[in-house]
PDB file of C-alpha atoms in Angstrom:
ATOM      1  CA  MET X   1       0.891  -2.097 -18.936  1.00 55.00           C
ATOM      2  CA  SER X   2       0.167  -1.368 -15.286  1.00 66.00           C
ATOM      3  CA  THR X   3      -2.821  -2.730 -13.402  1.00 73.00           C
ATOM      4  CA  CYS X   4      -5.506  -0.588 -11.784  1.00 79.00           C
ATOM      5  CA  TYR X   5      -6.939  -1.585  -8.433  1.00 82.00           C
ATOM      6  CA  ASN X   6     -10.586  -0.548  -8.305  1.00 88.00           C
ATOM      7  CA  TYR X   7     -12.618  -0.222  -5.114  1.00 91.00           C
ATOM      8  CA  PHE X   8     -16.398  -0.236  -4.782  1.00 94.00           C
ATOM      9  CA  LEU X   9     -18.701  -0.429  -1.800  1.00 96.00           C
ATOM     10  CA  GLY X  10     -21.278  -3.044  -0.992  1.00 96.00           C
ATOM     11  CA  TYR X  11     -23.138  -4.379   1.996  1.00 96.00           C
ATOM     12  CA  THR X  12     -24.258  -7.750   3.260  1.00 96.00           C
ATOM     13  CA  LYS X  13     -27.859  -8.662   3.900  1.00 94.00           C
ATOM     14  CA  ASP X  14     -29.325 -12.139   4.366  1.00 93.00           C
ATOM     15  CA  GLU X  15     -25.934 -13.644   3.410  1.00 93.00           C
ATOM     16  CA  LYS X  16     -25.955 -11.834   0.055  1.00 95.00           C
ATOM     17  CA  ILE X  17     -23.791  -8.935  -1.111  1.00 95.00           C
ATOM     18  CA  TYR X  18     -25.473  -5.887  -2.629  1.00 96.00           C
ATOM     19  CA  PRO X  19     -23.841  -2.868  -4.303  1.00 94.00           C
ATOM     20  CA  LEU X  20     -23.849   0.313  -2.209  1.00 95.00           C
ATOM     21  CA  GLY X  21     -22.117   2.749  -4.536  1.00 92.00           C
ATOM     22  CA  PRO X  22     -20.936   5.239  -5.422  1.00 93.00           C
ATOM     23  CA  TYR X  23     -23.113   5.892  -8.473  1.00 91.00           C
ATOM     24  CA  ASP X  24     -22.757   8.727 -10.950  1.00 89.00           C
ATOM     25  CA  SER X  25     -25.571  11.001 -12.171  1.00 88.00           C
ATOM     26  CA  LYS X  26     -26.565   8.377 -14.747  1.00 89.00           C
ATOM     27  CA  GLY X  27     -26.936   5.660 -12.146  1.00 88.00           C
ATOM     28  CA  LYS X  28     -23.754   3.850 -13.170  1.00 90.00           C
ATOM     29  CA  LEU X  29     -21.531   2.325 -10.493  1.00 90.00           C
ATOM     30  CA  ARG X  30     -18.108   3.963 -10.368  1.00 90.00           C
ATOM     31  CA  SER X  31     -14.976   2.907  -8.559  1.00 88.00           C
ATOM     32  CA  ILE X  32     -14.090   5.027  -5.533  1.00 85.00           C
ATOM     33  CA  ASN X  33     -10.434   5.259  -6.344  1.00 63.00           C
ATOM     34  CA  SER X  34      -8.658   3.561  -9.240  1.00 55.00           C
ATOM     35  CA  SER X  35      -5.119   3.230  -7.987  1.00 57.00           C
ATOM     36  CA  VAL X  36      -1.973   1.810  -9.555  1.00 51.00           C
ATOM     37  CA  PHE X  37      -0.522   1.279  -6.083  1.00 54.00           C
ATOM     38  CA  GLY X  38      -2.987  -1.138  -4.510  1.00 58.00           C
ATOM     39  CA  ARG X  39      -1.487  -0.785  -1.048  1.00 69.00           C
ATOM     40  CA  ILE X  40      -4.489  -2.019   0.922  1.00 80.00           C
ATOM     41  CA  GLN X  41      -4.253  -5.526  -0.513  1.00 73.00           C
ATOM     42  CA  ASP X  42      -0.988  -6.005   1.365  1.00 70.00           C
ATOM     43  CA  LYS X  43      -2.534  -4.933   4.675  1.00 71.00           C
ATOM     44  CA  CYS X  44      -6.061  -6.312   4.496  1.00 74.00           C
ATOM     45  CA  CYS X  45      -7.339  -9.822   3.825  1.00 80.00           C
ATOM     46  CA  PHE X  46      -9.504  -9.818   0.687  1.00 88.00           C
ATOM     47  CA  THR X  47     -11.356 -13.019  -0.173  1.00 90.00           C
ATOM     48  CA  ASP X  48     -13.218 -14.040  -3.322  1.00 89.00           C
ATOM     49  CA  VAL X  49     -16.890 -13.198  -3.660  1.00 92.00           C
ATOM     50  CA  LYS X  50     -18.554 -16.571  -4.205  1.00 91.00           C
ATOM     51  CA  GLU X  51     -21.330 -17.042  -6.723  1.00 89.00           C
ATOM     52  CA  THR X  52     -23.683 -17.960  -3.883  1.00 91.00           C
ATOM     53  CA  GLU X  53     -22.950 -14.613  -2.197  1.00 92.00           C
ATOM     54  CA  ALA X  54     -23.658 -12.430  -5.226  1.00 91.00           C
ATOM     55  CA  SER X  55     -27.119 -10.870  -5.275  1.00 93.00           C
ATOM     56  CA  GLU X  56     -29.014 -10.185  -8.496  1.00 90.00           C
ATOM     57  CA  GLU X  57     -28.222  -6.485  -8.046  1.00 93.00           C
ATOM     58  CA  LEU X  58     -24.507  -7.260  -7.849  1.00 93.00           C
ATOM     59  CA  HIS X  59     -24.735  -9.277 -11.061  1.00 90.00           C
ATOM     60  CA  LYS X  60     -26.453  -6.381 -12.807  1.00 89.00           C
ATOM     61  CA  VAL X  61     -23.636  -3.936 -12.158  1.00 89.00           C
ATOM     62  CA  PHE X  62     -20.669  -6.263 -12.608  1.00 89.00           C
ATOM     63  CA  ASP X  63     -21.638  -8.915 -15.170  1.00 82.00           C
ATOM     64  CA  TYR X  64     -19.996  -8.660 -18.573  1.00 73.00           C
ATOM     65  CA  GLU X  65     -20.669 -10.421 -21.866  1.00 63.00           C
ATOM     66  CA  SER X  66     -18.287 -13.267 -22.639  1.00 72.00           C
ATOM     67  CA  TYR X  67     -18.078 -15.239 -25.872  1.00 65.00           C
ATOM     68  CA  VAL X  68     -18.638 -18.980 -25.640  1.00 63.00           C
ATOM     69  CA  ASN X  69     -18.167 -19.453 -29.354  1.00 66.00           C
ATOM     70  CA  ARG X  70     -18.759 -17.489 -32.525  1.00 70.00           C
ATOM     71  CA  ASN X  71     -22.529 -17.703 -32.267  1.00 72.00           C
ATOM     72  CA  LYS X  72     -23.142 -17.680 -28.530  1.00 72.00           C
ATOM     73  CA  THR X  73     -22.395 -15.445 -25.561  1.00 72.00           C
ATOM     74  CA  LYS X  74     -23.117 -15.555 -21.860  1.00 75.00           C
ATOM     75  CA  MET X  75     -23.052 -13.113 -18.966  1.00 73.00           C
ATOM     76  CA  VAL X  76     -20.194 -13.695 -16.533  1.00 78.00           C
ATOM     77  CA  LEU X  77     -19.456 -12.284 -13.086  1.00 81.00           C
ATOM     78  CA  PRO X  78     -15.800 -11.141 -13.050  1.00 82.00           C
ATOM     79  CA  SER X  79     -13.362 -11.898 -10.275  1.00 87.00           C
ATOM     80  CA  ILE X  80     -14.401  -9.750  -7.318  1.00 90.00           C
ATOM     81  CA  LYS X  81     -12.801  -9.793  -3.897  1.00 92.00           C
ATOM     82  CA  LYS X  82     -14.248  -8.473  -0.673  1.00 93.00           C
ATOM     83  CA  ALA X  83     -13.134  -7.294   2.748  1.00 93.00           C
ATOM     84  CA  LYS X  84     -14.996  -5.767   5.646  1.00 94.00           C
ATOM     85  CA  LEU X  85     -14.790  -1.985   5.815  1.00 94.00           C
ATOM     86  CA  ILE X  86     -13.917  -2.156   9.519  1.00 92.00           C
ATOM     87  CA  ASP X  87     -10.841  -4.270   8.660  1.00 90.00           C
ATOM     88  CA  LEU X  88      -9.244  -1.644   6.427  1.00 91.00           C
ATOM     89  CA  PRO X  89      -5.935  -0.133   7.600  1.00 86.00           C
ATOM     90  CA  SER X  90      -6.081   2.849   9.895  1.00 86.00           C
ATOM     91  CA  GLY X  91      -3.552   5.542  10.655  1.00 88.00           C
ATOM     92  CA  ASP X  92      -2.412   8.967   9.515  1.00 91.00           C
ATOM     93  CA  PHE X  93      -1.431   9.450   5.873  1.00 92.00           C
ATOM     94  CA  ILE X  94       0.424  12.669   6.753  1.00 94.00           C
ATOM     95  CA  LYS X  95       4.115  11.793   6.832  1.00 93.00           C
ATOM     96  CA  ARG X  96       6.230  13.849   9.240  1.00 94.00           C
ATOM     97  CA  GLY X  97       9.952  13.925   9.796  1.00 95.00           C
ATOM     98  CA  TYR X  98      13.203  15.259   8.392  1.00 95.00           C
ATOM     99  CA  PHE X  99      13.606  15.255   4.628  1.00 95.00           C
ATOM    100  CA  LEU X 100      16.273  16.515   2.247  1.00 93.00           C
ATOM    101  CA  MET X 101      15.700  20.202   1.544  1.00 93.00           C
ATOM    102  CA  SER X 102      16.204  19.549  -2.178  1.00 90.00           C
ATOM    103  CA  ASP X 103      13.320  17.056  -2.157  1.00 91.00           C
ATOM    104  CA  VAL X 104      11.091  19.488  -0.258  1.00 93.00           C
ATOM    105  CA  THR X 105      11.867  22.158  -2.855  1.00 92.00           C
ATOM    106  CA  SER X 106      10.892  19.769  -5.665  1.00 90.00           C
ATOM    107  CA  TYR X 107       7.697  18.842  -3.838  1.00 91.00           C
ATOM    108  CA  GLU X 108       6.605  22.431  -3.236  1.00 90.00           C
ATOM    109  CA  SER X 109       7.258  23.417  -6.848  1.00 90.00           C
ATOM    110  CA  SER X 110       5.023  20.602  -8.169  1.00 83.00           C
ATOM    111  CA  ASP X 111       1.522  19.285  -7.546  1.00 77.00           C
ATOM    112  CA  GLY X 112       2.998  17.016  -4.881  1.00 67.00           C
ATOM    113  CA  ARG X 113       1.764  13.746  -6.366  1.00 68.00           C
ATOM    114  CA  ASN X 114       4.774  12.528  -8.326  1.00 69.00           C
ATOM    115  CA  VAL X 115       7.662  13.551  -6.112  1.00 74.00           C
ATOM    116  CA  TYR X 116       9.789  10.895  -4.467  1.00 79.00           C
ATOM    117  CA  PHE X 117      11.472  11.681  -1.148  1.00 87.00           C
ATOM    118  CA  HIS X 118      14.832   9.973  -1.387  1.00 83.00           C
ATOM    119  CA  GLU X 119      15.719  10.102   2.270  1.00 88.00           C
ATOM    120  CA  PHE X 120      13.762  10.318   5.491  1.00 91.00           C
ATOM    121  CA  LYS X 121      14.941  10.610   9.064  1.00 92.00           C
ATOM    122  CA  SER X 122      12.707  10.245  12.088  1.00 91.00           C
ATOM    123  CA  PRO X 123      13.114  12.875  14.834  1.00 91.00           C
ATOM    124  CA  SER X 124      14.985  10.388  17.036  1.00 93.00           C
ATOM    125  CA  VAL X 125      17.420   9.434  14.239  1.00 92.00           C
ATOM    126  CA  PHE X 126      17.924  13.078  13.281  1.00 91.00           C
ATOM    127  CA  SER X 127      18.694  13.941  16.905  1.00 91.00           C
ATOM    128  CA  GLU X 128      21.290  11.171  17.030  1.00 89.00           C
ATOM    129  CA  MET X 129      22.850  12.390  13.763  1.00 87.00           C
ATOM    130  CA  LEU X 130      23.167  15.899  15.190  1.00 90.00           C
ATOM    131  CA  LYS X 131      24.762  14.606  18.383  1.00 87.00           C
ATOM    132  CA  ASN X 132      27.297  12.528  16.422  1.00 84.00           C
ATOM    133  CA  GLU X 133      28.216  15.507  14.245  1.00 82.00           C
ATOM    134  CA  LEU X 134      28.903  17.653  17.272  1.00 79.00           C
ATOM    135  CA  GLN X 135      31.029  14.962  18.883  1.00 76.00           C
ATOM    136  CA  ASN X 136      32.887  13.803  15.781  1.00 72.00           C
ATOM    137  CA  ARG X 137      33.931  16.404  13.225  1.00 64.00           C
ATOM    138  CA  SER X 138      36.430  14.184  11.377  1.00 58.00           C
ATOM    139  CA  LYS X 139      36.157  13.802   7.599  1.00 63.00           C
ATOM    140  CA  SER X 140      36.081  10.613   5.552  1.00 65.00           C
ATOM    141  CA  TYR X 141      38.376  10.025   2.574  1.00 63.00           C
ATOM    142  CA  ASP X 142      38.294   7.626  -0.377  1.00 64.00           C
ATOM    143  CA  TYR X 143      41.160   5.418  -1.623  1.00 69.00           C
ATOM    144  CA  ASP X 144      42.658   8.351  -3.530  1.00 70.00           C
ATOM    145  CA  GLY X 145      42.691  10.519  -0.474  1.00 64.00           C
ATOM    146  CA  GLU X 146      39.854  12.693  -1.682  1.00 73.00           C
ATOM    147  CA  PRO X 147      37.300  13.815   0.900  1.00 67.00           C
ATOM    148  CA  VAL X 148      34.002  11.907   0.718  1.00 65.00           C
ATOM    149  CA  TYR X 149      30.877  14.003   0.878  1.00 63.00           C
ATOM    150  CA  GLN X 150      28.576  12.891   3.654  1.00 71.00           C
ATOM    151  CA  ARG X 151      25.142  14.294   4.247  1.00 76.00           C
ATOM    152  CA  THR X 152      24.872  16.335   7.401  1.00 84.00           C
ATOM    153  CA  THR X 153      21.904  17.565   9.389  1.00 88.00           C
ATOM    154  CA  SER X 154      22.116  20.896   7.521  1.00 90.00           C
ATOM    155  CA  ASP X 155      20.911  19.051   4.384  1.00 91.00           C
ATOM    156  CA  TYR X 156      17.601  18.204   6.068  1.00 93.00           C
ATOM    157  CA  MET X 157      14.567  20.075   7.305  1.00 95.00           C
ATOM    158  CA  TYR X 158      11.459  19.160   9.229  1.00 96.00           C
ATOM    159  CA  PHE X 159       8.499  18.733   6.874  1.00 95.00           C
ATOM    160  CA  ALA X 160       5.054  17.127   6.675  1.00 95.00           C
ATOM    161  CA  TYR X 161       3.183  16.076   3.547  1.00 93.00           C
ATOM    162  CA  PRO X 162       0.200  13.883   2.575  1.00 91.00           C
ATOM    163  CA  ASP X 163       1.387  10.546   1.161  1.00 88.00           C
ATOM    164  CA  TYR X 164      -1.191   9.829  -1.544  1.00 84.00           C
ATOM    165  CA  SER X 165       0.460   6.500  -2.390  1.00 81.00           C
ATOM    166  CA  SER X 166       0.037   5.038   1.100  1.00 85.00           C
ATOM    167  CA  GLU X 167      -2.493   2.461   2.244  1.00 86.00           C
ATOM    168  CA  GLN X 168      -3.602   4.953   4.890  1.00 89.00           C
ATOM    169  CA  TYR X 169      -4.694   7.428   2.208  1.00 88.00           C
ATOM    170  CA  GLU X 170      -6.476   4.772   0.138  1.00 87.00           C
ATOM    171  CA  SER X 171      -8.239   3.618   3.273  1.00 90.00           C
ATOM    172  CA  PHE X 172      -9.151   7.201   4.246  1.00 92.00           C
ATOM    173  CA  VAL X 173     -10.792   7.875   0.859  1.00 90.00           C
ATOM    174  CA  ILE X 174     -12.809   4.653   0.976  1.00 92.00           C
ATOM    175  CA  LYS X 175     -13.932   5.133   4.578  1.00 93.00           C
ATOM    176  CA  THR X 176     -14.931   8.765   3.982  1.00 93.00           C
ATOM    177  CA  ILE X 177     -17.239   7.913   1.080  1.00 94.00           C
ATOM    178  CA  ALA X 178     -18.526   4.775   2.816  1.00 95.00           C
ATOM    179  CA  GLU X 179     -19.593   6.772   5.854  1.00 95.00           C
ATOM    180  CA  THR X 180     -21.814   9.028   3.743  1.00 93.00           C
ATOM    181  CA  LEU X 181     -23.313   6.257   1.618  1.00 95.00           C
ATOM    182  CA  ARG X 182     -24.078   3.881   4.467  1.00 94.00           C
ATOM    183  CA  LYS X 183     -25.829   6.620   6.462  1.00 94.00           C
ATOM    184  CA  ASN X 184     -27.967   7.544   3.442  1.00 91.00           C
ATOM    185  CA  GLU X 185     -29.030   3.909   3.072  1.00 92.00           C
ATOM    186  CA  ASP X 186     -29.191   3.246   6.821  1.00 93.00           C
ATOM    187  CA  VAL X 187     -26.637   0.425   6.591  1.00 94.00           C
ATOM    188  CA  PRO X 188     -24.675  -0.513   9.756  1.00 94.00           C
ATOM    189  CA  ALA X 189     -20.923   0.007   9.446  1.00 93.00           C
ATOM    190  CA  SER X 190     -20.364  -3.643  10.361  1.00 94.00           C
ATOM    191  CA  ASP X 191     -22.295  -4.736   7.235  1.00 96.00           C
ATOM    192  CA  VAL X 192     -20.326  -2.610   4.741  1.00 96.00           C
ATOM    193  CA  VAL X 193     -17.826  -4.431   2.538  1.00 96.00           C
ATOM    194  CA  VAL X 194     -15.185  -3.131   0.175  1.00 94.00           C
ATOM    195  CA  LEU X 195     -15.330  -4.767  -3.240  1.00 94.00           C
ATOM    196  CA  TYR X 196     -12.131  -4.867  -5.225  1.00 89.00           C
ATOM    197  CA  THR X 197     -11.334  -5.715  -8.845  1.00 89.00           C
ATOM    198  CA  GLU X 198      -8.261  -5.460 -11.024  1.00 83.00           C
ATOM    199  CA  THR X 199      -8.374  -3.969 -14.512  1.00 75.00           C
ATOM    200  CA  LYS X 200      -6.162  -2.307 -17.050  1.00 66.00           C
ATOM    201  CA  PRO X 201      -5.994   1.503 -16.774  1.00 59.00           C
ATOM    202  CA  VAL X 202      -9.453   3.038 -17.130  1.00 49.00           C
ATOM    203  CA  GLU X 203     -10.441   5.001 -20.198  1.00 48.00           C
ATOM    204  CA  LYS X 204     -11.559   8.629 -19.936  1.00 45.00           C
ATOM    205  CA  ASP X 205     -15.223   7.683 -20.241  1.00 46.00           C
ATOM    206  CA  ASN X 206     -14.872   5.271 -17.324  1.00 47.00           C
ATOM    207  CA  TYR X 207     -13.419   7.654 -14.769  1.00 46.00           C
ATOM    208  CA  PRO X 208     -13.283   6.685 -11.077  1.00 48.00           C
ATOM    209  CA  PHE X 209     -15.305   8.417  -8.400  1.00 49.00           C
ATOM    210  CA  SER X 210     -12.622   9.931  -6.203  1.00 47.00           C
ATOM    211  CA  ILE X 211     -11.933  12.751  -3.764  1.00 50.00           C
TER     212      ILE X 211
END
């Protein structure tokens, strides 16, 4: 079973971490974006939230009941990691370049979220391909003397699409919501932290807050 990477927002004050949101209409903290990709972890340094850093408010929204034995339970703070909002990756999540026309057709006939682009050529590489084709029109053959099909520039087209699986998109979603929440609470951007947990896929009644 895949793992979900859940992102929440918090802020630091007096060396303690407090939850910032987002909250639903019932006042329950929801993850900004529950992703099975978890790209930001590879680009941003997340560190463990220490017990001494966790405020009472943070305990209230994250603590869960754990069994000590058959007759006794205790409240436990799960593993939470943190990173400064300002340290999240930046950049454009719109991918531009030359893609196979067949992949573009598949993308445009779907919702665009589960289509894999098999090949990508940057403008400079595509230009070099075109130049080589014009200069060298010879064909390639296999061991049996049969012509080998090679992709040519006519198989590609210039296209741009939003890459929802990229760290840039994950970062964009988090930063967009953080900007609204921090302004509402008058929290400086430098004090905002991204809180991150790992869970199994969320159930329908525990949906993420996403855009």
